[in-house]
CSV table of C-alpha atoms in Angstrom, one decimal:
chain,number,residue,atom,x,y,z
A,1,MET,CA,20.7,-155.9,15.1
A,2,PRO,CA,22.9,-158.8,13.8
A,3,ILE,CA,21.5,-162.4,14.0
A,4,ALA,CA,24.1,-163.9,16.3
A,5,THR,CA,24.9,-165.9,19.4
A,6,VAL,CA,26.7,-163.5,21.8
A,7,ASN,CA,27.5,-165.1,25.1
A,8,PRO,CA,26.3,-162.5,27.7
A,9,ALA,CA,28.6,-164.0,30.4
A,10,THR,CA,31.6,-162.9,28.4
A,11,GLY,CA,30.4,-160.6,25.6
A,12,GLU,CA,32.0,-162.9,23.1
A,13,THR,CA,30.3,-163.4,19.7
A,14,LEU,CA,30.2,-167.1,19.1
A,15,LYS,CA,28.4,-167.6,15.9
A,16,THR,CA,26.7,-165.3,13.3
A,17,PHE,CA,24.0,-166.1,10.8
A,18,ASP,CA,23.0,-164.5,7.5
A,19,PRO,CA,19.4,-163.5,7.2
A,20,LEU,CA,17.3,-165.4,4.8
A,21,GLU,CA,17.2,-164.0,1.2
A,22,PRO,CA,13.8,-162.8,0.0
A,23,ALA,CA,13.5,-165.7,-2.4
A,24,GLU,CA,13.9,-168.1,0.5
A,25,VAL,CA,11.4,-166.3,2.6
A,26,GLU,CA,9.0,-166.6,-0.3
A,27,ARG,CA,9.7,-170.3,-0.6
A,28,ARG,CA,8.9,-170.8,3.1
A,29,LEU,CA,5.7,-168.8,2.9
A,30,ALA,CA,4.6,-170.9,0.0
A,31,ALA,CA,5.5,-174.1,2.0
A,32,ALA,CA,3.4,-172.8,4.9
A,33,GLY,CA,0.4,-172.3,2.7
A,34,THR,CA,0.7,-175.7,1.2
A,35,ALA,CA,1.2,-177.4,4.6
A,36,PHE,CA,-1.8,-175.6,6.1
A,37,ARG,CA,-4.1,-177.0,3.4
A,38,GLU,CA,-3.1,-180.5,4.4
A,39,HIS,CA,-2.6,-180.1,8.2
A,40,ARG,CA,-6.0,-178.4,8.7
A,41,THR,CA,-7.8,-181.7,7.9
A,42,THR,CA,-5.4,-184.0,9.8
A,43,PRO,CA,-7.3,-185.9,12.5
A,44,PHE,CA,-6.7,-184.9,16.1
A,45,ALA,CA,-5.2,-188.3,16.9
A,46,GLU,CA,-2.5,-187.7,14.3
A,47,ARG,CA,-1.9,-184.2,15.5
A,48,ALA,CA,-1.5,-185.5,19.0
A,49,ARG,CA,0.8,-188.3,17.9
A,50,LEU,CA,3.1,-185.8,16.3
A,51,LEU,CA,3.1,-183.4,19.2
A,52,ARG,CA,3.8,-186.2,21.7
A,53,ARG,CA,6.7,-187.3,19.6
A,54,ALA,CA,8.1,-183.7,19.7
A,55,ALA,CA,7.7,-183.7,23.4
A,56,ASP,CA,9.6,-187.0,23.7
A,57,LEU,CA,12.4,-185.6,21.6
A,58,LEU,CA,12.6,-182.4,23.6
A,59,GLU,CA,12.8,-184.4,26.8
A,60,GLU,CA,15.7,-186.4,25.4
A,61,ASP,CA,17.4,-183.1,24.2
A,62,ARG,CA,16.8,-181.3,27.5
A,63,ASP,CA,20.4,-180.9,28.7
A,64,ASP,CA,21.7,-179.9,25.3
A,65,ILE,CA,19.1,-177.3,24.5
A,66,ALA,CA,19.4,-176.0,28.1
A,67,ARG,CA,23.1,-175.3,27.5
A,68,THR,CA,22.2,-173.6,24.2
A,69,MET,CA,19.7,-171.3,25.9
A,70,THR,CA,22.1,-170.4,28.7
A,71,THR,CA,24.9,-169.7,26.2
A,72,GLU,CA,22.6,-167.4,24.1
A,73,MET,CA,20.8,-165.4,26.8
A,74,GLY,CA,22.4,-166.1,30.2
A,75,LYS,CA,19.8,-167.8,32.3
A,76,PRO,CA,21.2,-170.2,35.0
A,77,LEU,CA,21.5,-173.7,33.6
A,78,ALA,CA,19.1,-175.2,36.1
A,79,ALA,CA,16.4,-172.6,35.0
A,80,ALA,CA,17.1,-173.6,31.4
A,81,ARG,CA,16.5,-177.2,32.1
A,82,ALA,CA,13.3,-176.4,34.0
A,83,GLU,CA,12.1,-174.3,31.0
A,84,ALA,CA,12.7,-177.3,28.7
A,85,ALA,CA,10.7,-179.6,31.1
A,86,LYS,CA,7.9,-177.1,31.2
A,87,CYS,CA,7.7,-177.1,27.4
A,88,VAL,CA,7.4,-180.9,27.4
A,89,LYS,CA,4.6,-180.7,29.9
A,90,ALA,CA,2.7,-178.2,27.8
A,91,MET,CA,3.1,-180.2,24.6
A,92,ARG,CA,1.7,-183.3,26.3
A,93,TRP,CA,-1.1,-181.3,27.9
A,94,TYR,CA,-2.3,-180.0,24.6
A,95,ALA,CA,-1.9,-183.4,22.9
A,96,ASP,CA,-4.2,-184.8,25.6
A,97,ASN,CA,-6.7,-182.0,25.7
A,98,ALA,CA,-7.0,-180.2,22.4
A,99,GLU,CA,-9.7,-182.3,20.9
A,100,ARG,CA,-11.9,-181.8,24.0
A,101,LEU,CA,-11.2,-178.1,24.1
A,102,LEU,CA,-12.2,-177.7,20.4
A,103,ALA,CA,-15.2,-179.9,20.5
A,104,ASP,CA,-18.3,-178.6,18.9
A,105,GLU,CA,-20.5,-176.5,21.2
A,106,HIS,CA,-24.3,-177.0,21.2
A,107,PRO,CA,-26.5,-174.1,22.3
A,108,ASP,CA,-29.6,-174.6,24.3
A,109,ALA,CA,-32.2,-176.5,22.2
A,110,ASP,CA,-35.0,-174.0,23.0
A,111,GLN,CA,-32.9,-171.0,22.0
A,112,VAL,CA,-31.9,-172.8,18.7
A,113,ARG,CA,-35.6,-173.4,17.9
A,114,ASP,CA,-36.3,-169.8,18.6
A,115,SER,CA,-33.8,-168.9,15.9
A,116,GLY,CA,-35.7,-170.9,13.3
A,117,ALA,CA,-33.2,-173.8,13.2
A,118,VAL,CA,-33.7,-177.5,13.8
A,119,THR,CA,-30.1,-177.8,15.0
A,120,ALA,CA,-27.2,-175.4,15.5
A,121,ARG,CA,-23.6,-175.7,16.7
A,122,ILE,CA,-20.4,-173.8,17.0
A,123,HIS,CA,-17.5,-175.5,15.2
A,124,TYR,CA,-13.9,-174.4,15.6
A,125,ARG,CA,-11.7,-174.2,12.5
A,126,PRO,CA,-8.0,-173.1,12.2
A,127,LEU,CA,-7.2,-169.8,10.6
A,128,GLY,CA,-4.0,-170.7,8.7
A,129,PRO,CA,-0.3,-169.8,8.9
A,130,VAL,CA,0.4,-167.8,12.1
A,131,LEU,CA,3.4,-165.5,12.4
A,132,ALA,CA,5.0,-165.7,15.9
A,133,VAL,CA,7.3,-162.9,16.8
A,134,MET,CA,9.0,-164.1,19.9
A,135,PRO,CA,11.4,-162.8,22.6
A,136,TRP,CA,14.7,-164.0,23.9
A,137,ASN,CA,14.0,-164.2,27.6
A,138,PHE,CA,12.2,-167.6,27.5
A,139,PRO,CA,13.4,-168.7,24.1
A,140,LEU,CA,11.9,-172.1,24.2
A,141,TRP,CA,8.8,-171.7,26.4
A,142,GLN,CA,7.5,-168.6,24.6
A,143,VAL,CA,7.5,-170.4,21.3
A,144,VAL,CA,6.1,-173.7,22.5
A,145,ARG,CA,3.2,-172.1,24.3
A,146,PHE,CA,2.2,-170.7,21.0
A,147,ALA,CA,3.1,-173.7,18.8
A,148,ALA,CA,1.6,-176.5,20.8
A,149,PRO,CA,-2.0,-175.2,20.7
A,150,ALA,CA,-1.7,-173.7,17.2
A,151,LEU,CA,-0.5,-177.0,15.7
A,152,MET,CA,-3.1,-179.0,17.6
A,153,ALA,CA,-5.8,-176.6,16.3
A,154,GLY,CA,-4.7,-177.3,12.7
A,155,ASN,CA,-2.7,-174.1,12.1
A,156,VAL,CA,0.9,-173.9,11.0
A,157,GLY,CA,3.6,-171.7,12.5
A,158,LEU,CA,6.2,-169.2,11.1
A,159,LEU,CA,8.7,-168.2,13.8
A,160,LYS,CA,10.5,-164.9,13.8
A,161,HIS,CA,12.6,-165.3,16.9
A,162,ALA,CA,14.7,-162.7,18.7
A,163,SER,CA,18.0,-162.1,16.8
A,164,ASN,CA,20.2,-163.0,19.8
A,165,VAL,CA,18.8,-166.6,20.1
A,166,PRO,CA,19.2,-168.0,16.6
A,167,GLN,CA,20.5,-171.4,17.6
A,168,THR,CA,17.4,-172.0,19.8
A,169,ALA,CA,15.2,-170.8,17.0
A,170,LEU,CA,16.8,-173.3,14.5
A,171,TYR,CA,16.5,-176.0,17.1
A,172,LEU,CA,12.8,-175.6,17.3
A,173,GLU,CA,12.3,-176.0,13.6
A,174,ASP,CA,14.5,-179.1,13.6
A,175,LEU,CA,12.5,-180.5,16.6
A,176,PHE,CA,9.2,-180.4,14.8
A,177,ARG,CA,10.8,-181.7,11.7
A,178,ARG,CA,12.3,-184.7,13.5
A,179,ALA,CA,9.0,-185.4,15.2
A,180,GLY,CA,7.5,-186.0,11.7
A,181,TYR,CA,5.6,-182.9,11.0
A,182,PRO,CA,5.3,-182.4,7.2
A,183,GLU,CA,7.4,-179.7,5.6
A,184,GLY,CA,6.1,-176.2,6.2
A,185,CYS,CA,4.1,-177.0,9.4
A,186,PHE,CA,6.6,-175.2,11.5
A,187,GLN,CA,9.4,-173.0,10.1
A,188,THR,CA,12.0,-170.6,11.6
A,189,LEU,CA,12.5,-167.4,9.6
A,190,LEU,CA,16.0,-166.0,10.3
A,191,VAL,CA,15.2,-162.4,9.4
A,192,GLY,CA,15.6,-159.0,11.0
A,193,SER,CA,12.8,-157.0,12.5
A,194,ALA,CA,12.5,-154.9,9.4
A,195,ALA,CA,11.3,-157.9,7.5
A,196,VAL,CA,8.3,-158.5,9.8
A,197,GLU,CA,5.9,-156.1,8.2
A,198,GLY,CA,6.3,-157.6,4.7
A,199,ILE,CA,5.7,-161.1,6.0
A,200,LEU,CA,2.7,-160.1,8.1
A,201,ARG,CA,1.2,-158.3,5.1
A,202,ASP,CA,1.5,-161.4,2.9
A,203,PRO,CA,-2.0,-162.8,2.2
A,204,ARG,CA,-0.9,-166.3,3.1
A,205,VAL,CA,-0.3,-165.2,6.7
A,206,ALA,CA,-3.6,-165.3,8.5
A,207,ALA,CA,-2.7,-163.9,12.0
A,208,ALA,CA,0.2,-163.0,14.3
A,209,THR,CA,1.2,-163.4,17.9
A,210,LEU,CA,3.8,-161.3,19.6
A,211,THR,CA,5.5,-161.4,23.0
A,212,GLY,CA,7.9,-158.5,23.5
A,213,SER,CA,8.2,-154.8,24.1
A,214,GLU,CA,5.4,-152.3,23.9
A,215,PRO,CA,6.9,-150.6,20.8
A,216,ALA,CA,7.2,-154.0,19.0
A,217,GLY,CA,3.6,-154.7,19.9
A,218,ARG,CA,2.4,-151.4,18.6
A,219,SER,CA,4.2,-152.0,15.4
A,220,VAL,CA,2.8,-155.5,14.7
A,221,ALA,CA,-0.7,-154.5,15.9
A,222,SER,CA,-0.7,-151.5,13.5
A,223,VAL,CA,0.3,-153.6,10.5
A,224,ALA,CA,-2.1,-156.4,11.4
A,225,GLY,CA,-4.9,-153.8,11.9
A,226,ASP,CA,-4.3,-152.3,8.5
A,227,GLU,CA,-4.5,-155.8,7.0
A,228,VAL,CA,-7.5,-156.8,9.2
A,229,LYS,CA,-5.6,-159.8,10.7
A,230,LYS,CA,-6.1,-161.3,14.2
A,231,THR,CA,-3.3,-160.6,16.8
A,232,VAL,CA,-2.5,-161.7,20.3
A,233,LEU,CA,-0.1,-159.5,22.2
A,234,GLU,CA,1.8,-160.2,25.5
A,235,LEU,CA,3.8,-157.1,26.2
A,236,GLY,CA,5.6,-155.6,29.3
A,237,GLY,CA,4.7,-155.9,32.9
A,238,SER,CA,5.4,-154.1,36.2
A,239,ASP,CA,3.6,-156.6,38.5
A,240,PRO,CA,2.7,-155.6,42.0
A,241,TYR,CA,3.5,-157.9,44.9
A,242,VAL,CA,1.3,-156.8,47.8
A,243,VAL,CA,1.9,-157.9,51.4
A,244,MET,CA,-0.9,-157.3,53.9
A,245,PRO,CA,-0.8,-157.5,57.8
A,246,SER,CA,-2.3,-161.0,57.9
A,247,ALA,CA,0.3,-162.5,55.6
A,248,ASP,CA,2.9,-165.1,56.5
A,249,VAL,CA,5.6,-162.5,56.2
A,250,GLY,CA,8.5,-164.9,56.3
A,251,ARG,CA,7.1,-167.0,53.5
A,252,ALA,CA,6.2,-163.9,51.5
A,253,ALA,CA,9.7,-162.5,51.8
A,254,GLU,CA,11.3,-165.8,50.8
A,255,VAL,CA,9.1,-166.2,47.7
A,256,ALA,CA,9.5,-162.5,46.8
A,257,VAL,CA,13.2,-163.1,46.1
A,258,THR,CA,12.5,-165.8,43.6
A,259,ALA,CA,9.6,-163.8,42.2
A,260,ARG,CA,11.9,-160.9,41.5
A,261,VAL,CA,15.1,-162.6,40.2
A,262,GLN,CA,13.6,-165.5,38.2
A,263,ASN,CA,15.3,-165.6,34.8
A,264,ASN,CA,17.8,-163.1,36.1
A,265,GLY,CA,14.9,-160.7,36.7
A,266,GLN,CA,14.1,-160.6,32.9
A,267,SER,CA,10.5,-161.8,33.0
A,268,CYS,CA,7.4,-159.8,32.2
A,269,ILE,CA,5.6,-161.6,35.0
A,270,ALA,CA,8.3,-161.2,37.6
A,271,ALA,CA,7.2,-159.2,40.6
A,272,LYS,CA,8.8,-155.8,40.4
A,273,ARG,CA,6.9,-153.5,42.8
A,274,PHE,CA,6.7,-154.7,46.4
A,275,ILE,CA,3.8,-152.9,48.1
A,276,VAL,CA,3.9,-153.6,51.8
A,277,HIS,CA,1.5,-152.6,54.6
A,278,ALA,CA,3.1,-150.4,57.2
A,279,ASP,CA,2.3,-153.0,59.9
A,280,VAL,CA,4.7,-155.5,58.4
A,281,TYR,CA,6.9,-153.3,56.2
A,282,ASP,CA,10.0,-153.4,58.4
A,283,ALA,CA,9.9,-157.2,59.0
A,284,PHE,CA,9.3,-157.9,55.3
A,285,THR,CA,11.8,-155.5,53.9
A,286,GLU,CA,14.5,-156.7,56.2
A,287,ARG,CA,14.0,-160.3,55.3
A,288,PHE,CA,13.6,-159.6,51.6
A,289,THR,CA,16.7,-157.4,51.4
A,290,ALA,CA,18.7,-160.1,53.2
A,291,GLY,CA,17.5,-162.7,50.7
A,292,MET,CA,18.4,-160.6,47.7
A,293,ALA,CA,21.8,-159.7,49.1
A,294,ALA,CA,22.6,-163.4,49.7
A,295,LEU,CA,22.1,-164.5,46.1
A,296,THR,CA,25.1,-165.8,44.2
A,297,VAL,CA,25.8,-163.9,41.0
A,298,GLY,CA,28.1,-165.5,38.5
A,299,ASP,CA,28.6,-167.9,35.5
A,300,PRO,CA,25.2,-169.2,34.5
A,301,MET,CA,26.8,-172.5,33.6
A,302,ASP,CA,27.8,-173.0,37.3
A,303,GLU,CA,25.2,-175.0,39.2
A,304,SER,CA,25.7,-172.8,42.3
A,305,THR,CA,24.8,-169.6,40.5
A,306,ASP,CA,21.4,-168.0,41.4
A,307,VAL,CA,21.6,-165.0,39.1
A,308,GLY,CA,23.5,-164.8,35.8
A,309,PRO,CA,24.1,-161.9,33.4
A,310,LEU,CA,21.6,-159.8,31.7
A,311,ALA,CA,21.0,-160.9,28.1
A,312,SER,CA,22.6,-157.8,26.5
A,313,GLU,CA,24.9,-155.0,27.3
A,314,ARG,CA,22.1,-152.5,26.3
A,315,GLY,CA,19.7,-154.2,28.7
A,316,ARG,CA,22.2,-154.0,31.6
A,317,ASP,CA,23.0,-150.3,30.8
A,318,GLU,CA,19.3,-149.4,30.7
A,319,LEU,CA,18.7,-151.0,34.0
A,320,ALA,CA,21.6,-149.2,35.6
A,321,GLU,CA,20.2,-145.9,34.2
A,322,LEU,CA,16.9,-146.5,35.9
A,323,VAL,CA,18.6,-147.2,39.3
A,324,ASP,CA,21.0,-144.2,38.9
A,325,ASP,CA,18.1,-141.9,38.1
A,326,ALA,CA,16.2,-143.0,41.2
A,327,VAL,CA,19.2,-142.8,43.5
A,328,GLY,CA,20.0,-139.3,42.1
A,329,ALA,CA,16.4,-138.2,43.0
A,330,GLY,CA,16.6,-139.5,46.6
A,331,ALA,CA,15.8,-143.3,46.5
A,332,THR,CA,17.6,-145.5,49.1
A,333,VAL,CA,19.7,-148.5,48.0
A,334,ARG,CA,19.2,-151.2,50.6
A,335,CYS,CA,21.4,-153.7,48.8
A,336,GLY,CA,23.2,-154.1,45.5
A,337,GLY,CA,23.5,-151.5,42.8
A,338,GLY,CA,26.1,-151.6,40.1
A,339,ARG,CA,28.2,-154.4,38.7
A,340,PRO,CA,29.5,-157.2,41.0
A,341,GLU,CA,33.2,-157.2,41.8
A,342,GLY,CA,35.2,-159.9,39.9
A,343,LEU,CA,32.8,-160.1,36.9
A,344,GLU,CA,34.3,-157.4,34.6
A,345,ARG,CA,33.4,-159.5,31.6
A,346,GLY,CA,29.8,-160.0,30.7
A,347,TRP,CA,26.7,-158.0,31.4
A,348,TYR,CA,26.1,-158.6,35.1
A,349,TYR,CA,24.1,-156.5,37.6
A,350,ARG,CA,23.9,-157.0,41.4
A,351,PRO,CA,20.5,-157.9,42.9
A,352,THR,CA,19.2,-154.6,44.1
A,353,VAL,CA,16.5,-153.4,46.5
A,354,LEU,CA,15.4,-149.7,46.5
A,355,SER,CA,13.1,-147.9,48.8
A,356,ASP,CA,11.9,-144.3,49.1
A,357,VAL,CA,10.9,-144.3,45.4
A,358,THR,CA,8.6,-141.5,44.4
A,359,PRO,CA,6.3,-140.9,41.4
A,360,GLY,CA,8.7,-138.5,39.8
A,361,MET,CA,11.3,-141.2,39.3
A,362,ARG,CA,11.5,-143.1,36.0
A,363,ILE,CA,11.6,-146.4,37.9
A,364,HIS,CA,8.2,-145.7,39.3
A,365,ARG,CA,6.6,-145.8,35.8
A,366,GLU,CA,9.0,-147.9,33.7
A,367,GLU,CA,9.5,-151.7,33.7
A,368,THR,CA,12.7,-152.9,35.4
A,369,PHE,CA,13.9,-155.8,33.3
A,370,GLY,CA,16.6,-157.2,35.6
A,371,PRO,CA,17.2,-158.1,39.3
A,372,VAL,CA,16.1,-154.7,40.8
A,373,ALA,CA,13.1,-154.5,43.2
A,374,VAL,CA,11.3,-151.4,44.5
A,375,VAL,CA,9.7,-151.6,48.0
A,376,TYR,CA,6.8,-149.3,48.9
A,377,ARG,CA,5.1,-148.6,52.3
A,378,VAL,CA,1.3,-148.2,52.3
A,379,GLY,CA,-1.1,-147.7,55.1
A,380,SER,CA,-4.3,-149.4,53.9
A,381,LEU,CA,-5.8,-151.8,51.4
A,382,ASP,CA,-7.2,-148.9,49.4
A,383,GLU,CA,-3.8,-147.3,49.1
A,384,ALA,CA,-2.3,-150.7,48.1
A,385,VAL,CA,-4.8,-151.1,45.3
A,386,ASP,CA,-4.3,-147.5,44.1
A,387,LEU,CA,-0.5,-147.9,44.0
A,388,ALA,CA,-0.7,-151.4,42.4
A,389,ASN,CA,-2.9,-149.9,39.6
A,390,ASP,CA,-0.7,-146.8,39.2
A,391,THR,CA,1.1,-148.3,36.2
A,392,PRO,CA,0.5,-148.4,32.4
A,393,PHE,CA,0.8,-152.2,32.6
A,394,GLY,CA,-1.5,-154.9,33.8
A,395,LEU,CA,-0.1,-158.3,33.2
A,396,SER,CA,-0.3,-160.1,36.6
A,397,SER,CA,-0.3,-159.5,40.3
A,398,ASN,CA,0.6,-161.1,43.6
A,399,VAL,CA,-1.3,-160.7,46.9
A,400,TRP,CA,-0.2,-162.1,50.3
A,401,THR,CA,-3.0,-162.2,52.9
A,402,ARG,CA,-5.0,-164.6,54.9
A,403,ASP,CA,-8.0,-162.3,55.1
A,404,GLU,CA,-10.8,-163.5,52.7
A,405,GLU,CA,-12.2,-160.0,52.5
A,406,ASP,CA,-8.8,-158.7,51.3
A,407,VAL,CA,-8.8,-161.4,48.6
A,408,ARG,CA,-12.2,-160.4,47.4
A,409,ARG,CA,-11.3,-156.8,47.1
A,410,PHE,CA,-8.0,-157.4,45.3
A,411,VAL,CA,-9.6,-159.8,42.8
A,412,ARG,CA,-12.3,-157.2,42.2
A,413,ASP,CA,-10.1,-154.1,42.0
A,414,LEU,CA,-6.6,-155.0,40.7
A,415,GLN,CA,-6.2,-154.2,37.0
A,416,ALA,CA,-4.3,-157.3,35.8
A,417,GLY,CA,-4.8,-160.5,33.8
A,418,GLY,CA,-4.1,-162.6,36.9
A,419,VAL,CA,-4.3,-162.4,40.7
A,420,PHE,CA,-2.0,-164.9,42.5
A,421,VAL,CA,-2.8,-165.2,46.2
A,422,ASN,CA,-0.1,-166.4,48.6
A,423,GLY,CA,2.2,-167.4,45.8
A,424,MET,CA,4.2,-166.0,42.9
A,425,THR,CA,2.8,-165.6,39.3
A,426,ALA,CA,3.5,-168.6,37.1
A,427,SER,CA,2.1,-169.8,33.8
A,428,HIS,CA,0.5,-173.3,33.4
A,429,PRO,CA,-1.0,-174.9,30.3
A,430,ALA,CA,-4.4,-175.2,31.9
A,431,LEU,CA,-4.8,-171.6,32.9
A,432,PRO,CA,-5.3,-168.6,30.5
A,433,PHE,CA,-2.4,-166.1,30.4
A,434,GLY,CA,-2.3,-162.5,29.3
A,435,GLY,CA,-2.8,-159.0,30.4
A,436,VAL,CA,-4.7,-155.7,30.1
A,437,LYS,CA,-3.8,-152.1,29.5
A,438,ARG,CA,-0.4,-151.8,27.8
A,439,SER,CA,0.5,-155.4,28.7
A,440,GLY,CA,-1.5,-156.4,25.6
A,441,TYR,CA,-4.6,-158.3,24.8
A,442,GLY,CA,-5.8,-161.8,24.0
A,443,ARG,CA,-4.9,-165.0,25.9
A,444,GLU,CA,-2.4,-167.8,25.6
A,445,LEU,CA,-2.6,-171.3,27.1
A,446,SER,CA,-5.7,-173.2,28.2
A,447,GLY,CA,-8.9,-173.4,26.1
A,448,HIS,CA,-8.8,-169.7,25.7
A,449,GLY,CA,-5.4,-169.8,24.1
A,450,ILE,CA,-6.1,-172.6,21.6
A,451,LYS,CA,-9.3,-170.8,20.4
A,452,GLU,CA,-7.5,-167.5,19.7
A,453,PHE,CA,-6.4,-168.6,16.3
A,454,CYS,CA,-9.6,-170.5,15.4
A,455,ASN,CA,-12.7,-169.4,13.5
A,456,ALA,CA,-15.7,-170.0,15.7
A,457,THR,CA,-18.0,-171.0,12.9
A,458,THR,CA,-21.8,-171.0,13.5
A,459,VAL,CA,-23.4,-174.0,11.8
A,460,TRP,CA,-27.2,-173.3,11.5
A,461,GLN,CA,-29.5,-175.9,10.0
A,462,ALA,CA,-33.2,-175.6,9.3
A,463,GLY,CA,-33.8,-179.2,8.2
């Protein structure tokens, strides 16, 4: 895949980039190693000063970088601005909280004496240069939610971004440079996917984090396992959105539209499978379908646009294939399907709602990465749980109910990294984020995320 900015609203290639030569990759790896030796001992106050400066610069750049993101991957401009603002928030949160999150831990004194020590503590130390293999769908946020905690912990970052967002990738390197980070603390590597294995095997690279597809995760995890290096993986998702009889059906249907089409439907944590109790199925489905049908599809630079193009022609075609397979096997199209009229250029797909989907259809098992929703009817809580868990993924989940016993059961039984009750899934710097099953392992954000790339060092002292 070429490293290029291709406008998904028009299909036009706007700018191409040559991948880094091996000698330049080597220079950057050496710089990362040198930077880590210095940065790891930098006081928290200095790390926080640098990160706050980066946040201030990003806030100033918000409109410009939002337009870059929209041009490169097609998200509506308002959503791009919101993504930049979210990054600013996360940077400031980690600048404010990292020292507290990584403070030494002191075990119970009686237990310490039982070990033969006079004192003992757990001290958190950074691992080293971390390779981040990042996706195009949230090209700023996915990187910042790794970089902010990693840099505050004393690690340094090497970014291998998706090949279709090179200008955003280069902006990030420049952002941290302008903030005053020493050379090598955060570097963008414009390389193809074939170069990842060699970089990850380099002894100067201590660990890796990847957000992306399941095949990409398997590849990185396999190499890292062979090298015995730590990894964090955030892969696909096919999140359930369960609506029970006691729910506020109108509100659930309204939020469901946003939950499905956020980021043009290209989000791992977007709700994709809408599992609705028979008692409220008709009311919910009617309102949800009407909301999806009313969305404005068009130029993502237009402030009135709700849903822009998919990021790539291949992505649009794969989504269409899933819908066509389901319809051919008997699924019902309640709204949408196919390309919108008047948008012949670009990689658009109409917001779509399907019902009567059965387990034999591909769309029942595969992730729909675009504005397509599947609505299921269930007759009980047990049936809802079974259907929600009938997926290889387990990233997050959404539950709508006002019954506390329902909540208890869903929290206990849903196989997911998160359960969001009466609201849509969202990430926040203070809350751990990640999945189970084929959605990956490890956690980003919160104290859990900042400790992922730290050595929890036991300090035992007898006298």
